[in-house]
Coordinates of C-alpha atoms in Angstrom, one line a residue:
M1 CA 1.3 8.6 42.2
N2 CA 2.5 7.1 38.5
T3 CA 5.0 5.5 37.9
Q4 CA 4.9 3.9 34.6
T5 CA 7.7 3.8 32.7
P6 CA 8.4 7.0 30.4
L7 CA 7.5 5.9 26.6
V8 CA 10.0 7.9 23.8
I9 CA 10.1 7.3 19.8
L10 CA 12.5 7.4 17.6
D11 CA 12.4 7.5 14.0
R12 CA 15.3 5.0 12.6
D13 CA 16.9 6.5 9.2
G14 CA 18.7 9.6 9.6
T15 CA 18.3 8.9 13.1
L16 CA 19.9 5.9 14.2
N17 CA 21.6 4.7 11.0
V18 CA 23.6 7.1 8.9
D19 CA 20.8 8.0 6.0
D20 CA 23.2 8.0 3.4
Q21 CA 21.1 5.4 0.0
A22 CA 17.5 5.6 -1.0
F23 CA 16.9 2.3 1.4
I24 CA 19.2 0.5 3.3
T25 CA 18.9 -2.7 2.0
S26 CA 20.8 -5.3 3.8
A27 CA 22.6 -5.8 7.1
D28 CA 26.1 -4.8 6.4
A29 CA 25.1 -1.3 5.1
W30 CA 23.4 -0.6 8.4
S31 CA 25.5 1.4 10.8
P32 CA 24.8 3.9 13.1
V33 CA 24.7 7.7 13.0
P34 CA 27.7 8.1 15.5
G35 CA 26.7 8.5 19.5
A36 CA 23.5 7.5 18.6
L37 CA 23.4 4.1 20.0
E38 CA 25.2 5.7 23.1
A39 CA 22.6 8.2 23.3
V40 CA 20.2 5.0 23.8
A41 CA 21.7 3.7 26.7
K42 CA 21.5 7.7 28.1
L43 CA 17.5 7.4 27.9
N44 CA 17.6 3.5 29.1
E45 CA 19.4 4.5 31.8
A46 CA 16.9 7.5 32.8
G47 CA 14.0 5.0 33.2
W48 CA 13.2 6.0 29.5
R49 CA 11.4 3.3 27.4
V50 CA 12.4 3.2 23.2
V51 CA 10.6 3.0 20.7
V52 CA 11.2 3.4 17.3
A53 CA 8.4 4.2 14.3
S54 CA 10.1 3.3 10.8
N55 CA 8.7 4.2 6.6
Q56 CA 10.2 0.8 5.5
S57 CA 8.6 1.4 1.9
G58 CA 11.2 -1.2 0.5
L59 CA 9.2 -3.9 0.9
G60 CA 6.7 -2.6 -0.5
R61 CA 8.5 -1.6 -3.3
G62 CA 10.3 -5.8 -3.6
L63 CA 13.8 -3.9 -2.7
F64 CA 14.2 -6.2 0.0
D65 CA 12.0 -8.9 2.1
M66 CA 11.2 -9.2 5.5
A67 CA 14.3 -11.5 6.1
T68 CA 16.3 -8.8 5.5
L69 CA 14.0 -6.2 7.7
N70 CA 14.8 -8.7 10.8
E71 CA 18.4 -9.1 10.0
V72 CA 19.3 -5.1 9.4
H73 CA 16.9 -4.7 12.8
A74 CA 18.6 -7.8 14.8
K75 CA 22.3 -5.8 14.1
M76 CA 20.9 -2.9 14.7
H77 CA 19.5 -5.0 18.4
K78 CA 22.6 -6.0 19.3
M79 CA 25.1 -2.9 18.6
L80 CA 22.8 -1.2 21.0
A81 CA 23.4 -4.3 23.7
A82 CA 27.1 -3.8 22.5
V83 CA 26.7 -0.4 24.1
G84 CA 24.4 -1.6 27.0
A85 CA 21.0 0.1 25.5
R86 CA 18.0 -1.0 24.3
V87 CA 15.1 -0.4 21.9
D88 CA 11.8 -2.1 23.2
A89 CA 9.5 -2.8 19.7
V90 CA 10.1 -1.8 16.0
F91 CA 6.5 -0.4 14.2
F92 CA 7.4 0.0 10.6
C93 CA 4.9 0.3 7.9
P94 CA 5.9 -2.1 5.1
H95 CA 3.3 0.2 2.3
T96 CA 3.9 2.2 -0.7
L97 CA 2.7 5.4 -1.3
D98 CA -0.2 3.6 -3.4
D99 CA -1.3 1.7 -0.7
N100 CA -3.2 5.0 0.7
C101 CA -2.5 2.5 4.1
D102 CA -2.7 5.2 7.7
C103 CA 0.4 3.7 9.0
R104 CA 3.4 5.2 6.3
K105 CA 4.5 8.8 8.1
P106 CA 3.1 11.6 7.3
L107 CA 0.6 10.0 8.2
P108 CA -0.2 9.3 12.7
G109 CA -1.0 5.5 12.6
L110 CA 2.3 4.0 13.6
I111 CA 2.7 6.1 16.4
T112 CA -0.8 6.3 17.4
R113 CA 0.0 2.3 17.3
I114 CA 3.1 2.2 19.7
V115 CA 1.1 4.9 22.1
E116 CA -2.1 2.5 22.8
R117 CA 0.9 -0.3 23.1
F118 CA 3.2 0.9 25.7
A119 CA -0.6 2.4 27.2
A120 CA 0.5 5.9 27.1
T121 CA -1.2 9.3 26.6
P122 CA -0.3 11.3 23.4
A123 CA 0.7 14.4 25.2
K124 CA 3.7 13.5 27.0
V125 CA 5.2 11.1 24.4
P126 CA 8.7 12.8 23.2
V127 CA 8.5 11.1 19.0
A128 CA 11.7 12.6 17.4
G129 CA 13.5 12.3 13.7
N130 CA 15.4 13.9 11.2
T131 CA 12.3 14.4 8.5
V132 CA 8.7 16.9 8.0
R133 CA 6.8 13.9 7.6
H134 CA 8.0 12.1 10.5
M135 CA 6.9 16.0 12.3
Q136 CA 3.9 16.2 11.3
A137 CA 3.3 12.4 12.2
A138 CA 4.2 12.8 15.4
H139 CA 1.7 16.3 15.6
A140 CA -1.3 14.6 13.8
A141 CA -1.2 11.2 17.1
G142 CA -1.0 14.6 19.7
A143 CA 2.1 13.4 20.7
Q144 CA 5.3 15.8 20.9
P145 CA 7.3 16.5 17.9
H146 CA 10.9 16.9 18.4
L147 CA 12.8 17.6 14.7
L148 CA 17.2 16.4 14.5
L149 CA 19.3 18.8 12.5
V150 CA 21.4 15.4 10.7
G151 CA 21.0 13.1 7.9
K152 CA 17.9 15.1 5.7
C153 CA 18.0 17.8 7.6
A154 CA 21.8 17.9 8.3
Q155 CA 21.0 21.5 6.4
Y156 CA 19.4 23.5 8.4
T157 CA 19.7 25.3 11.2
T158 CA 17.2 26.7 14.7
Q159 CA 17.5 30.4 12.1
H160 CA 16.4 28.0 8.9
L161 CA 14.1 25.1 9.4
P162 CA 11.9 22.8 7.1
E163 CA 9.0 24.2 5.8
G164 CA 5.8 22.0 6.4
L165 CA 7.0 21.5 10.5
P166 CA 4.0 21.6 12.8
A167 CA 3.7 24.3 15.3
G168 CA 5.8 23.4 18.3
T169 CA 8.0 21.1 17.0
Q170 CA 11.3 21.8 19.3
V171 CA 14.8 21.7 17.4
H172 CA 18.3 20.1 18.5
V173 CA 21.0 19.6 16.6
D174 CA 21.6 15.8 16.8
L175 CA 20.2 13.1 19.4
H176 CA 22.4 13.9 22.0
A177 CA 21.4 17.0 22.4
F178 CA 17.8 16.4 22.2
V179 CA 18.2 13.0 25.5
D180 CA 20.3 16.2 27.2
Y181 CA 17.0 18.5 26.8
L182 CA 14.8 15.4 27.4
L183 CA 17.0 14.2 30.7
A184 CA 16.6 18.2 31.3
N185 CA 13.1 19.1 31.5
S186 CA 12.1 15.7 32.7
S187 CA 11.1 15.1 36.5
G188 CA 11.0 11.5 36.0
G189 CA 7.1 11.2 35.8
A190 CA 5.7 8.8 33.2
N191 CA 3.8 9.7 29.6
A192 CA 0.5 8.0 30.9

């Protein structure tokens, strides 16, 4: 019997925080999507590890520095803790498109690194976010893509979806709906 804690991977911008700017360039600019932090708490309470995977090309573009990104994430962790939630790790790609890295979504590098770090089986890891790039990265890493119709995908419906979604992508109206789906469809088993 495998007793490893199950793992879920979330995008940051538009999934956990409001994404109404080109870049979050200060901690003051980071504000949670209403209810998102509570959805993470619900996952934690059910025994799931939550990890964030986020493109942060603003670093590579010089729009903010590591100290600023650390301040943003410190605020995120503090606000999560205030509602009884936690994120176990934040993985991010600091590169621009011109850097030709393997970690900038839609490439699978970030997802692959997270799965390896947490010794999980990719096919059993749900990955949720609100962009096609995030879904393509999940699919390329062999994980389960779950599109949230919030933020950049708020204009879509389950009948009218963005182009480029990988086959088999599950669609949810928001993070709460994804969490409810995940908890209803998991038997408490690990994803390793």
